[in-house]
Coordinates of C-alpha atoms and ligand atoms in Angstrom, one line a residue:
M1 CA 43.9 8.9 9.1
L2 CA 45.3 9.8 5.7
S3 CA 44.0 12.6 3.6
Y4 CA 42.4 11.7 0.3
N5 CA 45.5 12.5 -1.7
D6 CA 47.7 10.5 0.6
S7 CA 45.4 7.5 0.3
L8 CA 45.6 7.8 -3.5
S9 CA 49.3 7.8 -3.5
V10 CA 49.6 4.7 -1.3
L11 CA 47.0 2.9 -3.3
S12 CA 47.9 -0.1 -5.3
P13 CA 45.2 -2.6 -5.5
G14 CA 47.1 -5.7 -4.3
T15 CA 48.7 -4.0 -1.2
P16 CA 47.8 -6.2 1.8
V17 CA 45.7 -4.6 4.5
L18 CA 45.2 -7.0 7.3
H19 CA 41.6 -7.0 8.2
K20 CA 39.5 -10.1 8.9
Y21 CA 35.8 -10.0 8.5
K22 CA 33.9 -10.7 11.6
A23 CA 30.1 -10.6 11.7
Y24 CA 28.0 -10.2 14.8
G25 CA 24.4 -11.3 15.3
V26 CA 21.8 -10.7 17.9
S27 CA 24.0 -12.2 20.7
A28 CA 26.4 -9.3 20.1
L29 CA 24.0 -7.0 21.8
R30 CA 25.1 -8.7 25.1
T31 CA 28.8 -9.0 24.3
L32 CA 30.1 -6.1 22.2
P33 CA 32.1 -3.9 24.5
Q34 CA 31.1 -0.8 22.6
L35 CA 27.5 -1.4 23.7
Q36 CA 28.3 -1.3 27.4
R37 CA 27.6 2.5 27.3
L38 CA 23.9 1.7 26.7
T39 CA 21.4 1.0 29.4
E40 CA 19.9 -2.4 30.1
E41 CA 16.6 -1.1 28.8
Q42 CA 18.1 0.0 25.5
I43 CA 19.7 -3.3 25.0
F44 CA 16.5 -5.1 25.7
E45 CA 14.6 -2.9 23.2
M46 CA 17.1 -3.9 20.5
E47 CA 16.7 -7.6 21.4
V48 CA 12.9 -7.2 21.0
V49 CA 13.1 -5.6 17.6
A50 CA 15.8 -7.9 16.4
Q51 CA 13.3 -10.8 16.7
V52 CA 11.4 -9.2 13.8
F53 CA 14.1 -7.5 11.8
P54 CA 17.1 -9.7 11.1
F55 CA 20.2 -8.1 12.6
K56 CA 23.8 -8.5 11.5
V57 CA 26.7 -6.1 11.8
N58 CA 30.4 -6.5 11.3
N59 CA 33.7 -5.3 12.8
Y60 CA 34.3 -2.6 10.1
V61 CA 30.9 -1.0 10.8
V62 CA 31.4 -1.2 14.5
E63 CA 35.0 0.0 14.6
E64 CA 35.3 2.4 11.7
L65 CA 31.8 3.7 10.8
I66 CA 29.9 4.2 14.0
N67 CA 30.8 7.2 16.1
W68 CA 30.2 5.7 19.5
D69 CA 30.4 9.1 21.2
N70 CA 27.3 10.0 19.3
V71 CA 25.3 6.8 20.2
P72 CA 22.3 6.2 20.3
N73 CA 21.7 8.9 17.7
D74 CA 24.6 8.2 15.5
P75 CA 23.3 7.6 12.0
M76 CA 25.5 4.6 11.3
F77 CA 24.4 3.1 14.6
V78 CA 20.7 3.7 13.8
L79 CA 21.3 2.2 10.3
T80 CA 22.6 -1.1 11.6
F81 CA 21.3 -1.6 15.1
P82 CA 17.6 -2.4 15.6
Q83 CA 15.6 0.6 16.9
R84 CA 12.6 0.4 19.2
D85 CA 10.4 2.6 17.1
M86 CA 10.9 0.4 14.1
L87 CA 8.0 -1.7 15.6
K88 CA 4.6 -0.2 16.2
P89 CA 4.1 0.3 19.9
A90 CA 1.5 -2.6 20.2
D91 CA 3.8 -5.0 18.3
F92 CA 6.7 -4.0 20.4
D93 CA 4.7 -4.6 23.6
R94 CA 3.6 -8.0 22.5
M95 CA 7.1 -9.1 21.6
A96 CA 8.6 -7.6 24.7
A97 CA 6.0 -9.5 26.9
A98 CA 6.8 -12.8 25.1
I99 CA 10.5 -12.4 25.7
K100 CA 10.1 -11.3 29.3
R101 CA 8.1 -14.4 30.1
A102 CA 10.6 -16.5 28.3
A103 CA 8.1 -17.8 25.8
P104 CA 9.2 -20.9 23.8
R105 CA 11.3 -20.2 20.6
A106 CA 8.5 -21.4 18.4
E107 CA 6.0 -19.0 19.9
I108 CA 8.4 -16.1 19.5
Q109 CA 9.0 -17.0 15.9
A110 CA 5.3 -17.3 15.1
L111 CA 4.7 -13.9 16.6
A112 CA 7.7 -12.4 14.6
N113 CA 6.2 -13.8 11.4
E114 CA 2.8 -12.5 12.3
I115 CA 4.2 -9.0 12.7
R116 CA 6.3 -9.3 9.5
L117 CA 3.2 -10.2 7.5
E118 CA 1.5 -7.0 8.6
L119 CA 4.5 -5.1 7.1
N120 CA 4.0 -5.8 3.4
P121 CA 6.9 -8.1 3.0
H122 CA 6.8 -8.3 -0.8
P123 CA 6.2 -4.8 -2.0
A124 CA 5.6 -3.6 -5.5
G125 CA 4.5 -7.1 -6.7
Q126 CA 8.1 -7.9 -7.4
L127 CA 7.9 -11.5 -6.5
E128 CA 4.7 -12.5 -8.3
H129 CA 4.7 -10.2 -11.3
N130 CA 8.1 -10.0 -12.8
I131 CA 9.5 -13.5 -13.0
P132 CA 10.0 -14.3 -16.7
E133 CA 9.6 -17.7 -18.4
L134 CA 12.0 -19.6 -20.5
H135 CA 10.5 -22.5 -22.6
G136 CA 7.3 -22.4 -20.6
E137 CA 9.1 -22.6 -17.2
K138 CA 9.5 -19.9 -14.6
L139 CA 13.1 -18.6 -14.5
E140 CA 13.6 -18.4 -10.8
G141 CA 16.2 -15.9 -9.6
V142 CA 15.4 -13.5 -12.4
Q143 CA 13.1 -10.5 -12.6
H144 CA 12.3 -8.8 -15.8
K145 CA 10.2 -5.7 -15.3
Y146 CA 11.8 -3.1 -17.6
R147 CA 12.5 -3.9 -21.2
E148 CA 16.2 -3.3 -21.3
T149 CA 17.3 -4.5 -17.9
I150 CA 16.9 -7.8 -16.0
L151 CA 17.7 -8.3 -12.4
F152 CA 19.5 -11.5 -11.5
F153 CA 19.7 -12.9 -8.0
P154 CA 22.4 -15.5 -8.0
S155 CA 21.4 -18.0 -5.4
Q156 CA 24.8 -17.8 -3.6
G157 CA 24.6 -14.0 -3.1
Q158 CA 21.4 -13.8 -1.0
T159 CA 22.8 -12.4 2.2
C160 CA 24.7 -9.3 3.1
H161 CA 27.8 -8.1 4.9
A162 CA 25.6 -6.4 7.5
Y163 CA 21.9 -5.9 7.4
C164 CA 20.5 -2.4 7.0
S165 CA 17.8 -1.9 9.5
F166 CA 15.5 -0.3 6.9
C167 CA 15.7 -3.3 4.6
F168 CA 12.9 -5.6 5.3
R169 CA 14.3 -9.0 4.7
W170 CA 14.3 -12.2 6.8
P171 CA 17.1 -14.5 6.0
Q172 CA 16.5 -16.1 2.7
F173 CA 19.7 -18.0 2.9
V174 CA 19.8 -20.6 0.3
G175 CA 22.1 -23.6 0.9
M176 CA 25.5 -22.9 -0.5
G177 CA 25.9 -24.4 -3.9
D178 CA 29.0 -25.1 -5.8
L179 CA 30.7 -23.6 -8.8
K180 CA 29.0 -26.0 -11.2
F181 CA 25.7 -24.8 -9.8
A182 CA 26.7 -21.1 -10.4
T183 CA 27.6 -21.9 -13.9
R184 CA 24.4 -23.8 -14.6
E185 CA 22.3 -21.0 -13.1
A186 CA 24.2 -18.4 -15.3
A187 CA 23.7 -20.6 -18.3
R188 CA 20.0 -20.5 -18.0
L189 CA 20.2 -16.7 -17.8
V190 CA 22.3 -16.7 -20.9
D191 CA 19.6 -18.8 -22.7
Y192 CA 17.0 -16.2 -21.7
L193 CA 19.3 -13.3 -22.8
R194 CA 19.8 -15.0 -26.2
E195 CA 16.1 -15.1 -26.7
N196 CA 15.6 -11.5 -25.6
P197 CA 17.8 -9.3 -27.7
Q198 CA 16.1 -6.2 -26.3
I199 CA 18.0 -6.7 -23.1
T200 CA 21.2 -4.7 -22.8
D201 CA 21.8 -4.7 -19.0
V202 CA 22.1 -7.5 -16.4
L203 CA 21.8 -6.1 -12.9
I204 CA 23.3 -8.7 -10.5
T205 CA 21.8 -8.2 -7.1
G206 CA 20.9 -9.9 -3.9
G207 CA 21.3 -9.7 -0.9
D208 CA 24.8 -8.7 -2.0
P209 CA 26.4 -10.7 -4.8
L210 CA 29.9 -9.6 -3.6
I211 CA 29.4 -11.8 -0.5
M212 CA 30.3 -14.6 -2.9
K213 CA 33.8 -15.9 -3.2
S214 CA 35.5 -14.3 -6.2
E215 CA 35.8 -17.7 -7.9
T216 CA 32.0 -18.2 -7.7
F217 CA 31.2 -14.7 -8.7
G218 CA 33.7 -15.0 -11.5
A219 CA 31.9 -18.2 -12.7
Y220 CA 28.7 -16.2 -13.1
I221 CA 30.4 -13.3 -14.9
R222 CA 32.5 -15.5 -17.1
T223 CA 29.5 -17.5 -18.3
L224 CA 27.8 -14.3 -19.2
I225 CA 30.9 -12.9 -21.1
E226 CA 31.7 -16.2 -22.9
A227 CA 28.2 -16.3 -24.3
D228 CA 29.4 -13.4 -26.5
L229 CA 25.9 -11.8 -27.0
P230 CA 26.4 -8.5 -28.9
H231 CA 23.2 -6.9 -27.4
F232 CA 24.3 -7.6 -23.9
Q233 CA 26.4 -4.4 -23.0
T234 CA 26.3 -3.8 -19.3
I235 CA 26.9 -5.7 -16.1
R236 CA 25.7 -3.9 -13.1
I237 CA 26.5 -5.2 -9.7
G238 CA 24.3 -4.0 -6.9
S239 CA 26.4 -4.1 -3.7
K240 CA 26.8 -2.6 -0.3
A241 CA 30.3 -3.9 0.1
L242 CA 31.9 -0.5 -0.4
S243 CA 30.0 0.8 2.5
Y244 CA 30.0 -2.2 4.8
W245 CA 33.1 -4.1 3.8
P246 CA 35.5 -2.2 1.6
Y247 CA 38.1 -4.7 2.5
R248 CA 36.3 -7.0 0.0
F249 CA 38.3 -5.2 -2.7
I250 CA 41.6 -4.6 -1.0
A251 CA 42.2 -7.1 1.8
D252 CA 40.2 -10.3 1.5
D253 CA 42.3 -13.2 0.4
D254 CA 40.5 -13.3 -3.0
A255 CA 40.3 -9.5 -3.5
P256 CA 42.8 -9.5 -6.4
E257 CA 40.7 -12.2 -8.1
L258 CA 37.6 -10.1 -7.8
L259 CA 39.4 -7.1 -9.4
D260 CA 40.5 -9.5 -12.1
V261 CA 36.9 -10.5 -12.9
F262 CA 36.0 -6.8 -13.3
R263 CA 39.0 -6.3 -15.5
E264 CA 38.1 -9.3 -17.7
A265 CA 34.6 -8.1 -18.2
V266 CA 35.8 -4.6 -19.1
E267 CA 38.4 -6.2 -21.5
A268 CA 35.6 -8.2 -23.1
G269 CA 34.0 -4.9 -24.0
K270 CA 31.3 -4.9 -21.3
H271 CA 30.5 -1.8 -19.3
V272 CA 30.9 -2.8 -15.7
S273 CA 29.1 -0.6 -13.1
I274 CA 29.1 -1.2 -9.4
M275 CA 25.8 0.1 -8.1
A276 CA 27.1 1.2 -4.7
H277 CA 24.7 1.8 -1.9
F278 CA 25.9 4.8 0.2
N279 CA 23.5 6.0 2.8
H280 CA 25.6 8.5 4.7
P281 CA 28.7 10.6 4.2
A282 CA 30.5 8.7 7.0
E283 CA 30.6 5.7 4.7
L284 CA 32.9 7.7 2.3
E285 CA 35.4 8.9 4.8
T286 CA 37.5 5.9 5.8
E287 CA 40.9 5.1 4.2
A288 CA 39.6 1.6 3.3
V289 CA 36.7 2.9 1.2
R290 CA 38.9 5.4 -0.6
R291 CA 41.4 2.7 -1.5
A292 CA 38.7 0.3 -2.5
V293 CA 37.1 2.9 -4.8
A294 CA 40.5 3.6 -6.4
A295 CA 41.2 -0.2 -6.8
I296 CA 37.8 -0.8 -8.5
R297 CA 38.3 2.2 -10.8
S298 CA 41.8 1.0 -11.8
T299 CA 40.1 -2.1 -13.4
G300 CA 38.0 0.1 -15.8
A301 CA 34.8 -0.5 -13.9
E302 CA 32.6 2.5 -13.0
I303 CA 30.9 3.1 -9.7
R304 CA 27.5 4.6 -9.4
S305 CA 25.7 5.4 -6.2
Q306 CA 22.2 5.1 -5.0
S307 CA 20.4 5.4 -1.7
P308 CA 17.0 5.8 -0.2
I309 CA 16.3 9.0 1.7
L310 CA 15.9 7.9 5.3
R311 CA 14.6 9.7 8.4
H312 CA 17.2 9.6 11.2
I313 CA 20.0 8.8 8.7
N314 CA 20.2 11.2 5.8
D315 CA 17.1 13.5 5.8
T316 CA 19.1 16.7 5.4
A317 CA 20.2 18.6 2.4
S318 CA 23.8 18.8 3.7
A319 CA 24.0 15.0 4.1
W320 CA 23.1 14.6 0.4
A321 CA 25.2 17.5 -0.8
D322 CA 28.2 16.1 1.1
M323 CA 27.7 12.6 -0.3
W324 CA 27.4 13.8 -3.9
R325 CA 30.4 16.1 -3.6
E326 CA 32.6 13.5 -2.0
Q327 CA 31.4 10.8 -4.5
V328 CA 32.3 13.0 -7.5
R329 CA 35.7 13.7 -5.9
M330 CA 36.3 10.0 -5.7
G331 CA 35.1 9.3 -9.2
I332 CA 31.7 7.8 -8.3
I333 CA 28.7 8.9 -10.3
P334 CA 25.6 9.8 -8.2
Y335 CA 22.7 7.8 -9.8
Y336 CA 19.4 7.6 -7.7
M337 CA 17.8 9.0 -4.6
F338 CA 15.0 6.6 -3.7
V339 CA 12.0 7.0 -1.5
V340 CA 11.9 4.3 1.1
R341 CA 9.4 1.8 -0.1
D342 CA 6.1 0.7 1.5
T343 CA 7.4 -2.2 3.5
G344 CA 9.0 -3.0 6.8
A345 CA 9.9 0.0 9.0
Q346 CA 8.7 2.6 6.5
H347 CA 6.9 4.3 9.4
Y348 CA 10.3 4.8 11.1
F349 CA 12.5 5.7 8.1
G350 CA 9.9 7.1 5.7
V351 CA 10.2 10.8 4.6
P352 CA 7.1 12.4 3.0
L353 CA 7.4 13.0 -0.7
A354 CA 7.1 16.7 -0.4
R355 CA 9.9 16.9 2.2
A356 CA 12.1 14.5 0.2
W357 CA 11.7 16.8 -2.8
R358 CA 12.6 19.8 -0.8
I359 CA 15.7 18.1 0.6
Y360 CA 16.7 16.9 -2.8
T361 CA 16.3 20.4 -4.3
K362 CA 18.2 22.1 -1.5
A363 CA 21.0 19.6 -1.9
L364 CA 21.1 20.0 -5.6
R365 CA 21.5 23.8 -5.3
K366 CA 24.6 23.3 -3.2
V367 CA 26.6 21.3 -5.7
S368 CA 28.0 21.7 -9.2
G369 CA 26.5 20.2 -12.2
L370 CA 28.7 17.1 -12.1
A371 CA 27.2 16.2 -8.7
R372 CA 23.6 16.7 -9.9
T373 CA 23.3 13.4 -11.6
A374 CA 21.3 11.5 -9.0
R375 CA 17.7 11.3 -10.2
G376 CA 15.0 11.5 -7.5
P377 CA 13.2 11.3 -5.3
S378 CA 12.0 8.2 -7.0
M379 CA 9.6 5.5 -5.9
S380 CA 10.0 2.0 -7.2
A381 CA 6.3 1.1 -7.3
T382 CA 4.3 -1.5 -9.0
P383 CA 3.8 0.5 -12.3
G384 CA 7.4 1.7 -12.4
K385 CA 9.9 4.1 -11.0
I386 CA 8.0 7.3 -10.3
H387 CA 10.1 10.5 -10.1
V388 CA 8.8 13.4 -8.0
L389 CA 9.7 16.3 -10.3
G390 CA 8.4 18.9 -8.0
V391 CA 5.6 20.8 -6.4
T392 CA 3.9 23.5 -8.4
E393 CA 0.6 25.2 -9.0
V394 CA -1.5 24.6 -12.1
A395 CA -4.7 26.6 -12.7
G396 CA -4.9 27.5 -9.0
E397 CA -4.4 23.9 -7.8
K398 CA -1.3 22.9 -5.8
V399 CA 0.1 19.7 -7.3
F400 CA 2.9 17.3 -7.5
A401 CA 4.5 17.0 -11.0
L402 CA 5.6 13.4 -11.5
Q403 CA 6.9 11.2 -14.3
F404 CA 8.1 7.7 -14.9
L405 CA 11.8 7.0 -15.0
Q406 CA 10.9 3.5 -15.9
G407 CA 7.5 2.0 -16.6
R408 CA 6.1 -1.5 -16.9
D409 CA 5.1 -0.1 -20.2
P410 CA 8.1 1.8 -21.7
D411 CA 5.7 4.3 -23.4
W412 CA 4.9 5.7 -19.9
C413 CA 8.4 7.1 -19.5
N414 CA 9.1 10.8 -19.4
R415 CA 5.5 11.8 -19.6
P416 CA 4.7 14.4 -16.9
F417 CA 1.5 13.8 -14.9
F418 CA 0.0 15.4 -11.8
A419 CA -1.2 14.5 -8.4
K420 CA -3.0 16.5 -5.8
Y421 CA -0.6 18.0 -3.4
D422 CA -0.5 16.2 0.0
E423 CA 2.1 17.2 2.5
E424 CA 1.9 13.9 4.3
A425 CA 1.9 11.5 1.4
V426 CA 4.8 9.0 1.6
W427 CA 4.0 6.8 -1.4
I428 CA 2.2 6.7 -4.7
D429 CA -0.7 4.9 -3.1
D430 CA -1.3 8.0 -0.9
L431 CA -1.7 10.3 -4.0
K432 CA -4.9 11.2 -5.8
P433 CA -4.9 12.5 -9.4
A434 CA -5.1 16.3 -9.7
F435 CA -7.8 18.4 -11.5
G436 CA -10.6 16.1 -10.2
E437 CA -9.6 13.2 -12.5
E438 CA -10.7 9.7 -11.5
S439 CA -7.5 7.9 -12.1
F440 CA -3.9 8.3 -13.2
F441 CA -3.3 7.6 -16.9
F442 CA -1.4 4.4 -16.1
E443 CA -4.3 2.9 -14.1
E444 CA -6.6 2.9 -17.1
Ligands
LIG501 C1 15.6 0.2 -11.0 C2 15.3 -1.1 -11.6 C3 16.0 -1.4 -12.8 C4 17.0 -0.5 -13.4 O1 16.4 0.6 -14.0 P1 17.3 1.7 -14.6 O2 16.4 2.9 -14.9 O3 17.9 1.2 -15.9 O4 18.4 2.1 -13.6 C5 15.6 -2.6 -13.4 N1 14.7 -3.5 -12.9 C6 14.0 -3.1 -11.7 C7 13.0 -4.1 -11.2 C8 14.3 -1.9 -11.1 O5 13.6 -1.6 -10.0
LIG502 S1 22.7 -4.3 1.8 FE1 20.8 -4.1 0.6 S2 19.8 -6.1 0.6 FE2 21.4 -6.1 2.2 S3 20.3 -5.5 4.1 FE3 21.1 -3.6 3.2 S4 19.4 -2.8 1.9 FE4 19.0 -5.0 2.4

């Protein structure tokens, strides 16, 4: 293993590093040699949970991120392999029974869907509320919730290099389109941007848009750049590739073309920001990720990082302080700490707001100002991104001080408000207004 400085000196973006992507699905639970150390019962439990939560892991995660000596408690293992307690005991038992009696596929699928529906699959009204219209027609694949920024879900980027077990998603794989399709889809986005000069940022997300071939990804970006819209400043790319497949930037056949796309956008005067998703310090330690970060930065693109705070994975101050410190050292800007949302396995991964704030605060105190740029803990809720500023006492009442980082109504931003303290609350829905008030100001 190279030290950080060694890896910088060997770094040149085009250097070939042979590493072929290999993904494993649920059948890997029976075939991966690394899993042989688990008991039959543990494997069976993972199979049961995998019926409900889609499961996919790749050779980089298995070979370079998971510390197998530490399994089953290793955070990278918990993050990517299904865990028994992700299902409520009754649901687990029902699914386990169905599998044991070899129930027909259709029955297992129906049961899986029934369990998923109990788990609030479309939180925060994202799907229904935020789809904009263009000339009276819904603009599918776009969400416009906050004035300056739209989210764009290219239809060819709706899957991931590996699935995070906290992400509640069942495969929304859309049939692979072609380049023309990508360009057409991006052209509709351009029409919408043209009519909405208040938008400065396009956040391309998924799934993971960097799952796309560089040529396809480039077709989207080039269509956006060529439109030459002066108000459109920033291209953000939400991706977990740096954590789950850093070879995307340094070893894939079309890695150099991907870096070229970033470079072109930068040269066209756009701010390009990779919104990386690092959940644990281990994801920052491999030679591959260090080289990938340096390769991206050599194009003029920036990298920002965000992650939810997750029980079993990163619910300690030292995990966050280590991540932020290491990120700053690599030239990554810490951006958000999220609270895990009210969907899927929140009961397994969720950290109460009060505890998340204490961890955030303790981590903040361990690092220098440059590493204190991650805002949080923040909830992406229906009314907006709600930031837990802290716990304090006002007129003898213990309260949470909160504020909007983003609001459905931009005037809500940066206006402190208060909720009654509740040690157990995990989400805004659990909170009551402080001082005996009936409702929060944004509910009126
Ligand atoms: C977080 C988020 C954004 C981006 O918000 P910033 O504060 O600009 O980072 C945009 N749209 C949605 C729906 C979001 O959740
Ligand atoms: S990379 Fe993102 S979208 Fe994909 S499984 Fe993980 S959290 Fe979900």
